[in-house]
Coordinates of C-alpha atoms in Angstrom, one line a residue:
X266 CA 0.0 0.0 0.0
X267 CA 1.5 3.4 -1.3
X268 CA 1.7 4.9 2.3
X269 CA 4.7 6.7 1.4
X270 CA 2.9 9.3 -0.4
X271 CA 1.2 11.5 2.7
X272 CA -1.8 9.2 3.0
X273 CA -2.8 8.3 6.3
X274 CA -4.4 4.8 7.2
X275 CA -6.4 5.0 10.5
X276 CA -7.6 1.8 12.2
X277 CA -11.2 1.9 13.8
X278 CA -11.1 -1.1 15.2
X279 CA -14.8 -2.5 16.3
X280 CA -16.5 0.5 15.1
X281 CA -17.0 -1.1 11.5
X282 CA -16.8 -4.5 13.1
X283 CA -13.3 -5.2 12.0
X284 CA -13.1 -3.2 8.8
X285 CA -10.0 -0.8 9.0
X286 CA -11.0 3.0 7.6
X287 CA -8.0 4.6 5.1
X288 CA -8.2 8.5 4.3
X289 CA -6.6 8.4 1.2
X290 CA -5.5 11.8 -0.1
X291 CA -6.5 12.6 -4.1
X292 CA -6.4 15.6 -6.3
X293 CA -10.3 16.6 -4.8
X294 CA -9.7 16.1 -1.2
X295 CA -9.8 13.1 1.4
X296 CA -11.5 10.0 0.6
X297 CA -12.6 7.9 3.7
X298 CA -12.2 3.8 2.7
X299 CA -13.2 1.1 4.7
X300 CA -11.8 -1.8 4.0
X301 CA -13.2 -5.9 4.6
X302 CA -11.9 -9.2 4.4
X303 CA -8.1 -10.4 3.1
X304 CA -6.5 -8.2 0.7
X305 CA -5.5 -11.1 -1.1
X306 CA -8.6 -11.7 -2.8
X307 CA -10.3 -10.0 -5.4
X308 CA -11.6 -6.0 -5.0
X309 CA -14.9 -5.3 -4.9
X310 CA -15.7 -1.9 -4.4
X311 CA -18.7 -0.3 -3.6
X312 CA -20.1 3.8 -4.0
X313 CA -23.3 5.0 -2.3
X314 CA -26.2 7.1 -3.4
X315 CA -26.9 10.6 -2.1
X316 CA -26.6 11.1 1.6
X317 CA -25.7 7.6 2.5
X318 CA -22.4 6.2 3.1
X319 CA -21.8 1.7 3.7
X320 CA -23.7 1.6 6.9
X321 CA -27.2 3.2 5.6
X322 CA -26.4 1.9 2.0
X323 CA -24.9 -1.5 2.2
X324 CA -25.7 -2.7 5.2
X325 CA -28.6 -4.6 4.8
X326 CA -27.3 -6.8 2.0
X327 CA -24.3 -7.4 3.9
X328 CA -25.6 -8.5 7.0
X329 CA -27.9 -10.9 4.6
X330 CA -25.9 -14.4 5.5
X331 CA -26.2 -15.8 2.0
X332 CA -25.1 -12.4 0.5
X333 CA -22.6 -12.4 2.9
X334 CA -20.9 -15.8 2.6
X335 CA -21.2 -14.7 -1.8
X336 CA -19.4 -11.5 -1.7
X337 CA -17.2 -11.8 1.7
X338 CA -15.8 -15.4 0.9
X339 CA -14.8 -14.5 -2.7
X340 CA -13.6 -10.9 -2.3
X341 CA -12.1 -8.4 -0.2
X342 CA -14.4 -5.2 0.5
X343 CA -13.7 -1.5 -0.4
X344 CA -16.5 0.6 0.8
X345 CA -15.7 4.3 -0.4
X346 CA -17.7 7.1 0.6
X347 CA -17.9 9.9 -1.2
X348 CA -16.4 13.1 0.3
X349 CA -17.6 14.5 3.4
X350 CA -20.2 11.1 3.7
X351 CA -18.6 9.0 6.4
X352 CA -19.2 8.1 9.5
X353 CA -18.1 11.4 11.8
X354 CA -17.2 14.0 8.6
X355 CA -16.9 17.5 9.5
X356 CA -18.1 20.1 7.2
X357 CA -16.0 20.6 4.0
X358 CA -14.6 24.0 3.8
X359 CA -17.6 26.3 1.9
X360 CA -14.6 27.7 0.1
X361 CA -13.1 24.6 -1.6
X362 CA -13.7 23.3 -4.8
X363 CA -16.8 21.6 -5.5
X364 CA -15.6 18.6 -7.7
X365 CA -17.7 17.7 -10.9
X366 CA -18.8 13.9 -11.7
X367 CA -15.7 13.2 -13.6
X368 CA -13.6 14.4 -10.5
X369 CA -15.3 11.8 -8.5
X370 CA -14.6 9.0 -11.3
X371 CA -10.7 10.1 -10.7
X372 CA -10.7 9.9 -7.6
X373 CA -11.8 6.0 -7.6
X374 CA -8.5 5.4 -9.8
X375 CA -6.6 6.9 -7.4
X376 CA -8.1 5.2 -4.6
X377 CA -7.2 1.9 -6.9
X378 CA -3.7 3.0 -7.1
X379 CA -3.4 3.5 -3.6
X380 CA -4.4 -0.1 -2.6
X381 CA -2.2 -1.3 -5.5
X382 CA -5.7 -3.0 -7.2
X383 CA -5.6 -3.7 -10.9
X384 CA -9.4 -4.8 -12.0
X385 CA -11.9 -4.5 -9.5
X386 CA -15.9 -5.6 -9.3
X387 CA -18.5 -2.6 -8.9
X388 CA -21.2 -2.4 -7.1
X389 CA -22.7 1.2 -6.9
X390 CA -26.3 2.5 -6.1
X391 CA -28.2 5.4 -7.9
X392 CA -25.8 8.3 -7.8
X393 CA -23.0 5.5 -6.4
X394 CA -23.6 3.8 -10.0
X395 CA -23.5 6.4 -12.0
X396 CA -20.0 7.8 -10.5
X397 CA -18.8 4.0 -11.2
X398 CA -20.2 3.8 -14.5
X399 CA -18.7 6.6 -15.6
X400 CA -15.3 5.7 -14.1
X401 CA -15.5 1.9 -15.9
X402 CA -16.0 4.1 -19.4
X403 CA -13.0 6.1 -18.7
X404 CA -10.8 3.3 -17.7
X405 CA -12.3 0.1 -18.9
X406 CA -9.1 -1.9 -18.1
X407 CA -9.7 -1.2 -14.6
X408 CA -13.3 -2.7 -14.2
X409 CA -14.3 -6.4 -14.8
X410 CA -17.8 -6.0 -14.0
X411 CA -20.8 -3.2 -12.6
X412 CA -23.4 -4.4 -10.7
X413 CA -25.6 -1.6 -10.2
X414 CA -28.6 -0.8 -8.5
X415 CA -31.1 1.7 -9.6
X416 CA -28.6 3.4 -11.7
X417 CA -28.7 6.8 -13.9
X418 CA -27.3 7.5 -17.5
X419 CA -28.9 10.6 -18.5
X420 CA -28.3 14.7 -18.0
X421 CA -30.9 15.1 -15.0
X422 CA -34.6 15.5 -16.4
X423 CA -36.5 19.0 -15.8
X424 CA -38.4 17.2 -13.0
X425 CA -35.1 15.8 -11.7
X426 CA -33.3 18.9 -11.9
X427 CA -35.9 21.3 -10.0
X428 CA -36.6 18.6 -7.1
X429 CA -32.7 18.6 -6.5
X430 CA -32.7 22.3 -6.5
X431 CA -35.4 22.4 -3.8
X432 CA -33.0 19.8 -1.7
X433 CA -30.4 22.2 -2.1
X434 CA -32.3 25.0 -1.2
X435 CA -33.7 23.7 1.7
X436 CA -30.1 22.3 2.6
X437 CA -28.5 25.4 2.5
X438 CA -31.1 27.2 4.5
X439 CA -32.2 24.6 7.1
X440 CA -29.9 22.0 7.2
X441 CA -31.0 17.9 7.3
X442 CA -34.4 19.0 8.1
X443 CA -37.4 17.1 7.8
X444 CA -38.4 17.8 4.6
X445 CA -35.3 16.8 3.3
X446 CA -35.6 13.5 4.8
X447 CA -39.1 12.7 3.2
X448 CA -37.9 13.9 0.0
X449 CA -34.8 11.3 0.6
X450 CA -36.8 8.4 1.4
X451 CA -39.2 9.1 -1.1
X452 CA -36.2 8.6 -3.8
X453 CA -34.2 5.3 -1.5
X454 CA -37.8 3.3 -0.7
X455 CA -41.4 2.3 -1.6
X456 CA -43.7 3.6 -0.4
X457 CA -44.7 0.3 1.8
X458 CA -41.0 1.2 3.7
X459 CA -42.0 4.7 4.1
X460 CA -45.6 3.9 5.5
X461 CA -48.6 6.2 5.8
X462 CA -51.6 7.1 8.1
X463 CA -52.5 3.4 8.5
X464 CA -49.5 1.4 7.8
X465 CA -46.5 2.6 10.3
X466 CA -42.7 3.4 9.1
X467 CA -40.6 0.2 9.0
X468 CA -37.7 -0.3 10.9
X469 CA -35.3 -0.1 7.4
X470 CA -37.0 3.9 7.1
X471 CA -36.5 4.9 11.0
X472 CA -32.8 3.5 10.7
X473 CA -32.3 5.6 7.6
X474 CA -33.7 8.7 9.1
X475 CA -31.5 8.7 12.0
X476 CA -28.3 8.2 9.7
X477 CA -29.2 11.0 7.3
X478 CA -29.2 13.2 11.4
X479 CA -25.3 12.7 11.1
X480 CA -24.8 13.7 7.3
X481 CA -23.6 17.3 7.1
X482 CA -25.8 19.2 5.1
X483 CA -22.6 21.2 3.2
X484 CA -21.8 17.8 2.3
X485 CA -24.7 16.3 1.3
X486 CA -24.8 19.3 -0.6
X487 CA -22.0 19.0 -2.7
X488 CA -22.6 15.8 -3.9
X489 CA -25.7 16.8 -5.1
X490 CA -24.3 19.5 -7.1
X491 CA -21.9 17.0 -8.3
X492 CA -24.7 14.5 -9.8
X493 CA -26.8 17.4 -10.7
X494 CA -24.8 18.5 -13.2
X495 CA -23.8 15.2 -14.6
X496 CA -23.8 14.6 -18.3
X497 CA -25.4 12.0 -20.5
X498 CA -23.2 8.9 -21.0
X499 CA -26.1 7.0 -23.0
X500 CA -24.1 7.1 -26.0
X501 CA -20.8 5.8 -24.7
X502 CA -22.7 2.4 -22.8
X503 CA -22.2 0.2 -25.9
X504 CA -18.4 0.6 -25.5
X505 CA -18.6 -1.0 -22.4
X506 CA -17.2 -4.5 -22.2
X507 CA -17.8 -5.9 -18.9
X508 CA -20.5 -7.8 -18.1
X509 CA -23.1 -5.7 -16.0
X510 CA -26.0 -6.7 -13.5
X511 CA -28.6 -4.4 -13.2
X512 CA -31.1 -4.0 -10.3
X513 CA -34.3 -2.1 -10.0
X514 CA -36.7 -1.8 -7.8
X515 CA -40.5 -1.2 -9.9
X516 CA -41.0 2.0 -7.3
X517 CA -38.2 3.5 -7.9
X518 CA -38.7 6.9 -9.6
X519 CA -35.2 5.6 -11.7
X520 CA -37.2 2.9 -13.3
X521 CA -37.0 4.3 -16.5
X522 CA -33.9 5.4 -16.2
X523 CA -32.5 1.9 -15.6
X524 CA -34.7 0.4 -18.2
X525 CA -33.3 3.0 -20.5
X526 CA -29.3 2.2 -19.7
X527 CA -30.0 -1.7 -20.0
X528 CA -31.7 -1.2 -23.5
X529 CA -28.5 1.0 -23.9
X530 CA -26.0 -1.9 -23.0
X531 CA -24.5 -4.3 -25.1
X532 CA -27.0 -6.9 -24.9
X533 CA -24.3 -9.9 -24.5
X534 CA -22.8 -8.3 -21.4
X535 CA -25.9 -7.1 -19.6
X536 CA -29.2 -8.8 -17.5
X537 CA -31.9 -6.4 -15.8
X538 CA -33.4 -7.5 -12.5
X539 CA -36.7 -5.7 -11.6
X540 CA -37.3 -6.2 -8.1
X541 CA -41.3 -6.0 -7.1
X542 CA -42.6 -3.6 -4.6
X543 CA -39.6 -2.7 -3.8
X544 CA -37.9 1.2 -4.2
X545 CA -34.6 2.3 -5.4
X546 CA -31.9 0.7 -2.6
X547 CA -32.5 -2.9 -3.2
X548 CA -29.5 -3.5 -1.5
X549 CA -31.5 -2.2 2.1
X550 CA -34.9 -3.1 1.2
X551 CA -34.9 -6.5 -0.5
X552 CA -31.6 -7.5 -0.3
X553 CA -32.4 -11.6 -0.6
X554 CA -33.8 -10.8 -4.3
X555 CA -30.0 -9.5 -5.1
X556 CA -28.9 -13.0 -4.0
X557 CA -29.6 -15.6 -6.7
X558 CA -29.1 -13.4 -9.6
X559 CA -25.4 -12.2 -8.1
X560 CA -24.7 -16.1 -7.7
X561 CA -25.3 -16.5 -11.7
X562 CA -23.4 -13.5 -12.2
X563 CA -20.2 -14.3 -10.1
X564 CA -20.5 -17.8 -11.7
X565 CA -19.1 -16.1 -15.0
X566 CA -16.4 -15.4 -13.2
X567 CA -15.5 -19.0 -11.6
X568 CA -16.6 -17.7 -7.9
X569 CA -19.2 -19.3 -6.0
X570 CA -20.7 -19.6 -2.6
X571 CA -18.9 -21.5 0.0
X572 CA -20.9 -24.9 0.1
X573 CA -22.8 -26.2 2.9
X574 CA -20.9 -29.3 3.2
X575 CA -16.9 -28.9 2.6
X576 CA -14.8 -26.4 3.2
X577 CA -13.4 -26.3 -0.4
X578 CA -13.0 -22.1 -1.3
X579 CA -14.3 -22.6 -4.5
X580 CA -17.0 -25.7 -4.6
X581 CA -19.4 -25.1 -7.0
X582 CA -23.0 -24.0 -6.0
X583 CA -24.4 -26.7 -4.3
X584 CA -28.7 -26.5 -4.7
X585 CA -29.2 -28.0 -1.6
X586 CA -27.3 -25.2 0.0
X587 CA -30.5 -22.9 -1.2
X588 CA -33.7 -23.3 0.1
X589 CA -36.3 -24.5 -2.9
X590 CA -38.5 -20.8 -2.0
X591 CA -35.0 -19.0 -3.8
X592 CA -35.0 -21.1 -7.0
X593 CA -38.3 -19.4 -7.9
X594 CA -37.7 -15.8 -8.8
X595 CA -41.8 -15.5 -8.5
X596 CA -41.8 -16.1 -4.4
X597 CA -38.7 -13.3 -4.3
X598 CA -40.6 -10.6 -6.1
X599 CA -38.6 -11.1 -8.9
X600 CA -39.0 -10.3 -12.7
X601 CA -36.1 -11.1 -15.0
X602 CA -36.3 -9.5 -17.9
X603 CA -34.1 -9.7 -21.0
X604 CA -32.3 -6.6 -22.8
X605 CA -34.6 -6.8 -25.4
X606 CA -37.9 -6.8 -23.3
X607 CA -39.4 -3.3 -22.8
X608 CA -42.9 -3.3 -21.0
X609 CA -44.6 -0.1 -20.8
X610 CA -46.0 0.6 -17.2

């Protein structure tokens, strides 16, 4: 690990039970990494969506078991946050530079040449995908696959555009307030998650809420201006080589969006998922529908779930290690839908 260049590795100990937090120093500021599982395996890094850093983005998929034994037993974890978004940030100086989209691609490579990482696996949500997307177009030798959840292609849309300037408006002047919130969780979750007069807010919502109380709203801010003023990268998608697994949730208000990127895809390298009644952060609100599609992805790759019988690191999927209920994409909500399949809503 490049050390020697004025980075500074700080170990937290239990506070991300046993994941070790780097601030790695780039061209657009400190980038807070946390870091699971042996170095020696393969890189999967992951990027969260507005507001939310690994703990209010990731969680839930990692603390599934079967997701867990997948992605911890055949690769070693980079969460990366984007700037001012973990756990504990102070507020970024209002003077310094607010970096664009492309400035927060670069900064992934040099997170990646920090860590000494050659080709690494992607997994990004909304805005998370998009900053990886983008950075797997700019350096395609660095990526050998995207799975991405909810994810966005296109310049914001009018609608898009205005409801991000009323979040920053309201940031600026009043902070994480409670409007903000409900506008957040009305873009992360259905509207089952978010509740109503007769049906109360789940647990997933109330967790989320009381994360988004530590984000700092100069932060949060910047980010936003960051993905606000993002280009369309429809045109460049076909260029892309690595395979890619989309997820989307049939709430999400990026439905189309995603629909629109896989049509955009080359159809040999990319699947859709559409998860039912379920909003944009699969990863939190149905993480078990992630898990059987992810198992067929990583299969590509020769990596597989650790069996339930033997020990071996790389025994191939064994069916009786899934119960019969996750065979059938039906009982998980699930639609899978080829490239080539459009239905209108």
């Amino acid at each position: 690990m490049a050390e020697s260049n004025g980075s500074v590795s700080v170990d937290v100990g239990t506070i991300y039970l046993g994941g070790k937090e780097h601030r790695v120093k780039t061209a657009c500021g400190v980038v807070s990494v946390i870091v699971y599982g042996d170095r020696e395996k393969p890189a999967l890094i992951t990027y969260p969506d507005l507001a939310l850093n690994h703990m209010s983005c990731f969680q839930g998929l990692f603390f599934c078991p079967e997701a867990a034994s997948l992605l911890l037993h055949n690769f070693c974890i980079y969460h990366i946050s984007p700037p001012g978004h973990e756990l504990g940030a102070a507020p970024i100086f209002p003077n310094d530079t607010v970096p664009s989209a492309d400035d927060l691609a670069d900064q992934i490579l040099e997170v990646l040449n920090f860590f000494g990482l050659g080709a690494v696996m992607c997994m990004g949500v909304t805005a998370g995908a998009y900053i990886l997307t983008l950075f797997a177009m700019k350096h395609r030798e660095r990526v050998a696959g995207l799975i991405l959840v909810s994810p966005l292609c296109k310049a914001p849309s009018w609608s898009e555009w205005f409801y991000n300037r009323v979040v920053s408006n309201l940031l600026y002047f009043y902070g994480m307030c409670g409007v903000v919130k409900e506008f957040l969780l009305q873009r992360y979750f259905s509207k089952e998650v978010r509740g109503n007069v007769e049906i109360p807010e789940s647990d997933i919502a109330q967790a989320c809420r009381r994360l988004l109380d530590e984000r700092q709203s100069v932060n949060v801010m910047r980010f936003l201006d960051a993905i606000d003023r993002r280009p369309d990268i429809s045109s460049g998608l076909k260029k892309l080589k690595c395979r890619t697994l989309i997820f989307i949730g049939d709430q999400s208000p990026f439905y189309s969006e995603a629909v629109h990127m896989a049509a955009n895809l080359d159809r040999g390298y990319c699947a859709l998922v559409e998860v039912q009644a379920c909003g944009s952060m699969v990863t939190e609100e149905q993480p078990h529908a992630m898990l059987v599609p992810m198992e067929y992805f990583l299969m590509g790759y020769g990596l597989y779930r650790p069996s339930c019988f033997t020990g071996s690191p790389r025994s191939p999927l064994s069916p009786s290690c899934i119960s019969p209920e996750l065979l059938s994409p039906e009982s998980m909500g699930l639609k899978l839908k080829p490239i080539k399949t459009r239905v209108s809503a």
